[in-house]
Coordinates of C-alpha atoms in Angstrom, one line a residue:
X8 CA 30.2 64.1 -31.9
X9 CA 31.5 60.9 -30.1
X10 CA 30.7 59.7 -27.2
X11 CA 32.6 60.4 -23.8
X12 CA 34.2 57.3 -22.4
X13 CA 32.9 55.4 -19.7
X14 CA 34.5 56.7 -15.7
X15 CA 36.2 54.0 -14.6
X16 CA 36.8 55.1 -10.6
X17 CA 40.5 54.1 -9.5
X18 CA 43.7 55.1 -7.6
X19 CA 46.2 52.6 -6.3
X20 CA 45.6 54.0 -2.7
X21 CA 41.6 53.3 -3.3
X22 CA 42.3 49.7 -4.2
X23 CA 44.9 49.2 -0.9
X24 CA 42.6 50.1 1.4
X25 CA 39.5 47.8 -0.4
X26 CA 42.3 45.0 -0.2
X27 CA 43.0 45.3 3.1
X28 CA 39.4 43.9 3.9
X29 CA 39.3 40.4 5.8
X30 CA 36.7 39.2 4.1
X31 CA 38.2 39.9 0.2
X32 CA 41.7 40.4 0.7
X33 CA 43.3 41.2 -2.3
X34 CA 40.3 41.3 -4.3
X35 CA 40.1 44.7 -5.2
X36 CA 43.7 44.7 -7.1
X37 CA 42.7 40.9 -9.1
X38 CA 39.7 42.7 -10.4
X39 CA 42.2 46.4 -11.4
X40 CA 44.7 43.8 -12.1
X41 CA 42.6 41.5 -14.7
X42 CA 40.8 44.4 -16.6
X43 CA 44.1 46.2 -17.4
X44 CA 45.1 43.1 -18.5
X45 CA 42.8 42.6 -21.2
X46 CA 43.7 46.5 -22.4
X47 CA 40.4 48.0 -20.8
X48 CA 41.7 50.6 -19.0
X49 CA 42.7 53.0 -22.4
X50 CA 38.7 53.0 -23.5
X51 CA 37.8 54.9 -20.4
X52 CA 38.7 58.1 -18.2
X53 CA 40.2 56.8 -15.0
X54 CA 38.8 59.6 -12.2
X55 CA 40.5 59.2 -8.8
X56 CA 38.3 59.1 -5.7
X57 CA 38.3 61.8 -3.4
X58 CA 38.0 61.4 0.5
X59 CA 34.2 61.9 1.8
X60 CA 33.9 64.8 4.6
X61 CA 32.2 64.5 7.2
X62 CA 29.8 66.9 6.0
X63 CA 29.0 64.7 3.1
X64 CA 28.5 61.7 5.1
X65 CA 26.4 63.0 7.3
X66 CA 24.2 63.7 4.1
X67 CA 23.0 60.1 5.6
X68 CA 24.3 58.9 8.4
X69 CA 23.7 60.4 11.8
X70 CA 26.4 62.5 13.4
X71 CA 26.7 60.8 16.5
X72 CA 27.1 57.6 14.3
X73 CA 30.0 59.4 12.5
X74 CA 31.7 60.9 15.5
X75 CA 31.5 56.7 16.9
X76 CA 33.2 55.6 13.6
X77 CA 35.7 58.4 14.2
X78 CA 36.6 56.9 17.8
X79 CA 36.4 53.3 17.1
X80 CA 38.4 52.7 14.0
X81 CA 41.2 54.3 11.7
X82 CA 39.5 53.4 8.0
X83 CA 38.2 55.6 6.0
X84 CA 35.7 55.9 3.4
X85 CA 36.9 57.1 0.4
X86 CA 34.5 58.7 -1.8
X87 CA 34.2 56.7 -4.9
X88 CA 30.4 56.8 -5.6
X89 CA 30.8 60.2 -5.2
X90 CA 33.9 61.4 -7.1
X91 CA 32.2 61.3 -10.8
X92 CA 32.5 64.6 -12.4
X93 CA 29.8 67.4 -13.5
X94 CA 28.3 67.3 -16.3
X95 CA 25.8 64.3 -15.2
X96 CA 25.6 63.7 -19.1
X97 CA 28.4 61.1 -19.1
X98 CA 28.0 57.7 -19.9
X99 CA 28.3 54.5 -17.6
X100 CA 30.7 54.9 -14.6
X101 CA 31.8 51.2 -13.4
X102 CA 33.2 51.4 -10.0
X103 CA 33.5 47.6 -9.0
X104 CA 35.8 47.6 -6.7
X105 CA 34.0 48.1 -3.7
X106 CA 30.2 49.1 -2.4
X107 CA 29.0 49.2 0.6
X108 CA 24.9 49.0 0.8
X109 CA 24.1 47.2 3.8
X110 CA 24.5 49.9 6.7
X111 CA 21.9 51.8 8.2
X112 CA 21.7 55.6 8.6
X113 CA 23.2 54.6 12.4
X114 CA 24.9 51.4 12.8
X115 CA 27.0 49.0 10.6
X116 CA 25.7 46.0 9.2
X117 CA 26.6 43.3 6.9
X118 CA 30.1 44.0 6.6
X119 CA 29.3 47.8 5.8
X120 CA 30.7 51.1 7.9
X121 CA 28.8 53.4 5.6
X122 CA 26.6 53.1 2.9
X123 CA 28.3 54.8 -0.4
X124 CA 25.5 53.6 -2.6
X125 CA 22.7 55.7 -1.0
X126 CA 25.8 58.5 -0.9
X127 CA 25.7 57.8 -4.4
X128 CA 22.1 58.1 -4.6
X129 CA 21.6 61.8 -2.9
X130 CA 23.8 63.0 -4.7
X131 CA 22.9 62.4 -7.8
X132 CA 19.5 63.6 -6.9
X133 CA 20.7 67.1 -6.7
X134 CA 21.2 66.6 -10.6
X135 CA 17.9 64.1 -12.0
X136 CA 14.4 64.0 -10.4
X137 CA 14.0 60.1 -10.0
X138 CA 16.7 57.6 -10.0
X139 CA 16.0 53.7 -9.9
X140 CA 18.3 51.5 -7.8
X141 CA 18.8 48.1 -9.1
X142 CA 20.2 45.4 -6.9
X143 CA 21.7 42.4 -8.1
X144 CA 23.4 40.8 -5.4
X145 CA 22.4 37.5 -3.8
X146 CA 21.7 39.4 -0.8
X147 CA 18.5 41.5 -0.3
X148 CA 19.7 45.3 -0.7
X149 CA 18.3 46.5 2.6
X150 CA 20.3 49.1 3.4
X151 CA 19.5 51.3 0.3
X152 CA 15.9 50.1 0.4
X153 CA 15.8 51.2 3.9
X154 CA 16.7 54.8 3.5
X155 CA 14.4 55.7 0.4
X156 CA 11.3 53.7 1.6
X157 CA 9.5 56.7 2.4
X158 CA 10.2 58.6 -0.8
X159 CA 8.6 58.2 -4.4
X160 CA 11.3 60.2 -5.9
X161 CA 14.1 57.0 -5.4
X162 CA 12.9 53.8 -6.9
X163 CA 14.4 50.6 -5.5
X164 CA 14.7 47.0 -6.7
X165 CA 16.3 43.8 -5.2
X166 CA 16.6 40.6 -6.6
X167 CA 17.6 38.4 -4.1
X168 CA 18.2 35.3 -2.4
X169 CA 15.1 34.9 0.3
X170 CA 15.2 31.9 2.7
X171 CA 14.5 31.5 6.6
X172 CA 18.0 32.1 8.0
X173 CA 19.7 33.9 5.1
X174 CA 20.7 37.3 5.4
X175 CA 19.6 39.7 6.2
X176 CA 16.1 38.2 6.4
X177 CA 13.9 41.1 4.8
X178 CA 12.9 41.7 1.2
X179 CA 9.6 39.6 0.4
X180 CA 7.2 40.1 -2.4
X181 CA 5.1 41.7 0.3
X182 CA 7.7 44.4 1.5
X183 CA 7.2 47.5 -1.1
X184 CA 7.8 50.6 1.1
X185 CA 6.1 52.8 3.5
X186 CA 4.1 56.3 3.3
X187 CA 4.8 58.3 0.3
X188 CA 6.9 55.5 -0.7
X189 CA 4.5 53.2 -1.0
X190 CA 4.9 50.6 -3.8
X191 CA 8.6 52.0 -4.4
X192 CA 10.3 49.6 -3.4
X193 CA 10.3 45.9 -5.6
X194 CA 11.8 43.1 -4.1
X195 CA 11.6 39.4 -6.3
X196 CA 12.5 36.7 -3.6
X197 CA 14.4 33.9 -5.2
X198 CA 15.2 30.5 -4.4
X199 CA 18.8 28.6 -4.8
X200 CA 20.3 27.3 -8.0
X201 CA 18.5 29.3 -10.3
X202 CA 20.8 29.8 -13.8
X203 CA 21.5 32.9 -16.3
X204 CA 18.1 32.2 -18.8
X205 CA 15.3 31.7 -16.0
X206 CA 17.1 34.8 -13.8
X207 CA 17.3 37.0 -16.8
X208 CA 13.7 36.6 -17.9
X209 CA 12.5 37.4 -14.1
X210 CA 14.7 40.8 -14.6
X211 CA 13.7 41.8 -17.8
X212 CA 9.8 41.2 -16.7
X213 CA 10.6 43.2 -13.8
X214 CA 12.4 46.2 -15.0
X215 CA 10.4 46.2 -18.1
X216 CA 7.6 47.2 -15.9
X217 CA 9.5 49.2 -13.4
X218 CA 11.0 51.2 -16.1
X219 CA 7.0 51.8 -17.7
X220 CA 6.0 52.9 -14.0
X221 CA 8.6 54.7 -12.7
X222 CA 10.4 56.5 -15.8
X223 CA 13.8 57.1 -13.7
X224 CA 16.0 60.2 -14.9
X225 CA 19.3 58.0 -13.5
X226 CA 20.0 54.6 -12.6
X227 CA 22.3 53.1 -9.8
X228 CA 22.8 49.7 -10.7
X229 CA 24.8 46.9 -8.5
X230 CA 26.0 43.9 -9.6
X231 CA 27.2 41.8 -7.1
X232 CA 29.1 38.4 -8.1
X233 CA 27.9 36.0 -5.0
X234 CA 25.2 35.2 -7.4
X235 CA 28.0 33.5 -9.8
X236 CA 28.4 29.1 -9.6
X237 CA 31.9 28.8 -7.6
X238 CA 30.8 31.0 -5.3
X239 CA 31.2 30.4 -1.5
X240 CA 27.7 31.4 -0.6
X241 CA 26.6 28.5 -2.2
X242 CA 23.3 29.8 -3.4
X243 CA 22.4 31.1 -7.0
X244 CA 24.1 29.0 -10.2
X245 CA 24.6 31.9 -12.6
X246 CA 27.6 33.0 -14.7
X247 CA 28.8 36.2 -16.0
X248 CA 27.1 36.4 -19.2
X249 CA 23.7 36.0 -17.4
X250 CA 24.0 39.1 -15.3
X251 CA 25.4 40.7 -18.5
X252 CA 22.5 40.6 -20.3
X253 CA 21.0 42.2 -17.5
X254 CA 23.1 45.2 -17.3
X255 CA 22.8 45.6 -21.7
X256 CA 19.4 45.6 -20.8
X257 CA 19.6 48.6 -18.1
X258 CA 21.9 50.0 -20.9
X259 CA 20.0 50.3 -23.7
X260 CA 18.1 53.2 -21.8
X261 CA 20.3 55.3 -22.2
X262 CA 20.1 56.8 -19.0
X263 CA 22.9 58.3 -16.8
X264 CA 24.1 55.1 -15.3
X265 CA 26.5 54.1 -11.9
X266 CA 27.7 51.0 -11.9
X267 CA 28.7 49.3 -8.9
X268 CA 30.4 46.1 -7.1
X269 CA 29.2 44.4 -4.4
X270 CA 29.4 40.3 -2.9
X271 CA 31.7 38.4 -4.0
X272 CA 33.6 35.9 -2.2
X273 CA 35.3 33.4 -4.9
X274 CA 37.9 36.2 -5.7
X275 CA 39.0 34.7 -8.7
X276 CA 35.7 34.5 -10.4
X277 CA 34.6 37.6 -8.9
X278 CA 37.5 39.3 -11.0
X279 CA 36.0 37.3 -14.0
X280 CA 32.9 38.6 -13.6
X281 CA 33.5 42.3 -13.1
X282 CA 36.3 42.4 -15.8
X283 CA 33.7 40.0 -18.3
X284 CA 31.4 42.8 -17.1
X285 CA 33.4 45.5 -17.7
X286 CA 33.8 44.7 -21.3
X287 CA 30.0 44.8 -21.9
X288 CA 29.8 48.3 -20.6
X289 CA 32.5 48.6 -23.4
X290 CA 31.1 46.7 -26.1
X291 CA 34.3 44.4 -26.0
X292 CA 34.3 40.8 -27.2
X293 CA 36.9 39.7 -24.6
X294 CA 39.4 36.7 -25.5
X295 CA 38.4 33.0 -23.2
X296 CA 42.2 33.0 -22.4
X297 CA 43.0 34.7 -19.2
X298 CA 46.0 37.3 -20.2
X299 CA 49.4 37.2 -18.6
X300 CA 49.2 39.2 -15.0
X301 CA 50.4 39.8 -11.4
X302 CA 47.3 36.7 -10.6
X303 CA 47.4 34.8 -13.5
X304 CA 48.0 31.7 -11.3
X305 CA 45.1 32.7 -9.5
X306 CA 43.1 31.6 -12.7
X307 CA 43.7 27.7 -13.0
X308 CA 43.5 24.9 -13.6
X309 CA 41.5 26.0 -17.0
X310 CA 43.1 29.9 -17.2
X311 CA 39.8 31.4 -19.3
X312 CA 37.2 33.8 -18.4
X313 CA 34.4 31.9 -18.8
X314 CA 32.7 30.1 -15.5
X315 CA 30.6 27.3 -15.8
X316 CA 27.6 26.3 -13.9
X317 CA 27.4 23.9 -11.3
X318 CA 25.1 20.7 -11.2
X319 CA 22.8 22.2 -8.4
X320 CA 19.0 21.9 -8.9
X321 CA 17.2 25.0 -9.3
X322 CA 14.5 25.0 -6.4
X323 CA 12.5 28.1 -8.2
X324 CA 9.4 26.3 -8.6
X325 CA 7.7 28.0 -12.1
X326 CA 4.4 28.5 -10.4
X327 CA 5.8 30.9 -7.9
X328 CA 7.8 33.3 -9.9
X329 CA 4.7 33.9 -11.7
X330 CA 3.1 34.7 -8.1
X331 CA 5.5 37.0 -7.6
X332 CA 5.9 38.2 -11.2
X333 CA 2.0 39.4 -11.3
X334 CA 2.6 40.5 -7.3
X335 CA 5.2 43.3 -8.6
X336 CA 3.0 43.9 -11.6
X337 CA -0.3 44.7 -9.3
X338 CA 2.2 46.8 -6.6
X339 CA 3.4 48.9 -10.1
X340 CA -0.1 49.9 -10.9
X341 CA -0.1 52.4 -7.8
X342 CA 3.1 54.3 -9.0
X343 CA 2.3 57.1 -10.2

């Protein structure tokens, strides 16, 4: 029997309102725009997103939060991490064009109204016992962490950029959860201008032993592209095929996956990343040359896929990513 195809979550009125942010205008149709380019779109069932209710929402947020949202601004949230279909036995899902993990049950916070990845989360706890969150943006994934860290049922790790000053200023070594929740939540603090092999061998040490702990039913994974050289955050000094080999390594579980979006603020190599990305969830070999599109211009002057890394020094000192390394080890021991 083969295998169902990936969910790839799309409409064109889904990707209007994600461009229509300040912040990433556009964005959303480069990264449509560049993987049906490269033919992705026919290797995977396109599922429209539905609107969110109100009663869904409020499945985290707080109702007068909602009813504040409703008076303040037009947008709304349409329900992408929520729109994937029953059975839960289908394979990944990418949904890059937009998640929002930073906001709090009751207020909005690093550029997030709502917080569609812990959405994402409940619901598919109503279908698998424990499911592992996996952060992979250059900012700590608060947000999420934050709304599961007094549960042993949600699992969640960040790797993350962690420097006085840098948003949003949480997610040391030290912070691993509260109550029942206790040692459930991972964070790896990591310094700027680390590169795909060194950032790689933290996640695989990491997951390797969250995975042994934890033994997640489902897996939310998000893959944020601020970590990628070029970027404007200036910070990590990765490319795409570095955060690839960490999502073939969440892939060969074999686990119900969701595959998310996130930073991303050099739109061009953002839509690289996602679409490079994209074609690993696939299996695709994708060609260097960037195909004829709508952007294409916005590719130059070189007009491939591939990003290369900058000259910046790595400040991650090899001493202290063992500290932490064997810090997440010890907290792992108390999961039971």
């Amino acid at each position: 029997m083969a295998a169902a195809p990936p969910v790839y979550v799309y409409s064109p009125e889904y990707v209007a309102l994600c461009d229509s942010l300040c912040k990433v205008p556009k964005r959303a149709s480069m990264v449509h725009s560049l993987i049906e380019a490269y033919s992705l779109l026919d290797q995977m069932k396109i599922v429209k997103p539905k609107v969110a209710s109100m009663e869904e929402m409020a499945s985290f947020h707080t109702d007068a939060y909602l009813q504040h949202l409703q008076k303040v601004t037009t947008v709304r949230l349409l329900k992408g991490s929520l729109s994937m279909q029953q059975p839960w036995e289908e394979p990944p899902s990418p949904q890059p064009s937009a998640c929002w993990t930073a906001s709090a049950r009751d207020e909005a916070s690093g550029f997030c109204y709502l917080n569609d990845a812990v959405l994402g989360i409940l619901r598919l706890r109503q279908k698998f016992d424990r499911v592992l969150y996996i952060d992979l943006d250059l900012h700590h994934g608060d947000g999420v962490e934050d709304a599961f860290s007094f549960t042993s049922k949600v699992m969640t790790v960040s790797l993350h950029k962690f420097s006085p000053g840098f948003f949003p200023g949480t997610g040391d070594v030290t912070d691993v959860g509260l109550g029942k929740g206790r040692y459930y939540s991972v964070n790896v603090p990591i310094q700027d201008g680390i590169q795909d092999e060194k950032y790689y061998q933290i996640c695989e040490t990491v997951l390797k032993e969250v995975y042994a702990a934890f033994n997640p039913d489902a897996v939310v994974l998000q893959l944020g592209a601020d970590t990628i050289a070029g970027d404007p955050m200036c910070s990590f000094n990765m490319t795409p095929e570095g955060v690839g080999k960490c999502l073939k390594y969440v892939l060969q579980w074999q686990l119900a996956t969701l595959i998310l979006g996130g930073g991303g603020y050099n739109l061009a190599n953002t839509a690289r990343c996602w679409t490079y990305l994209t074609g690993v969830i696939l299996g695709r070999t994708l060609s260097s040359e960037i195909p004829d599109h709508e952007f294409f211009t916005e590719y130059g002057p070189d007009y491939v896929l591939e990003i290369t890394p900058s000259c910046r020094p790595d400040r991650n000192e090899p001493q202290r990513i063992q500290e932490i390394l064997n810090s997440v080890k010890g907290n792992l021991k108390h999961v039971v």
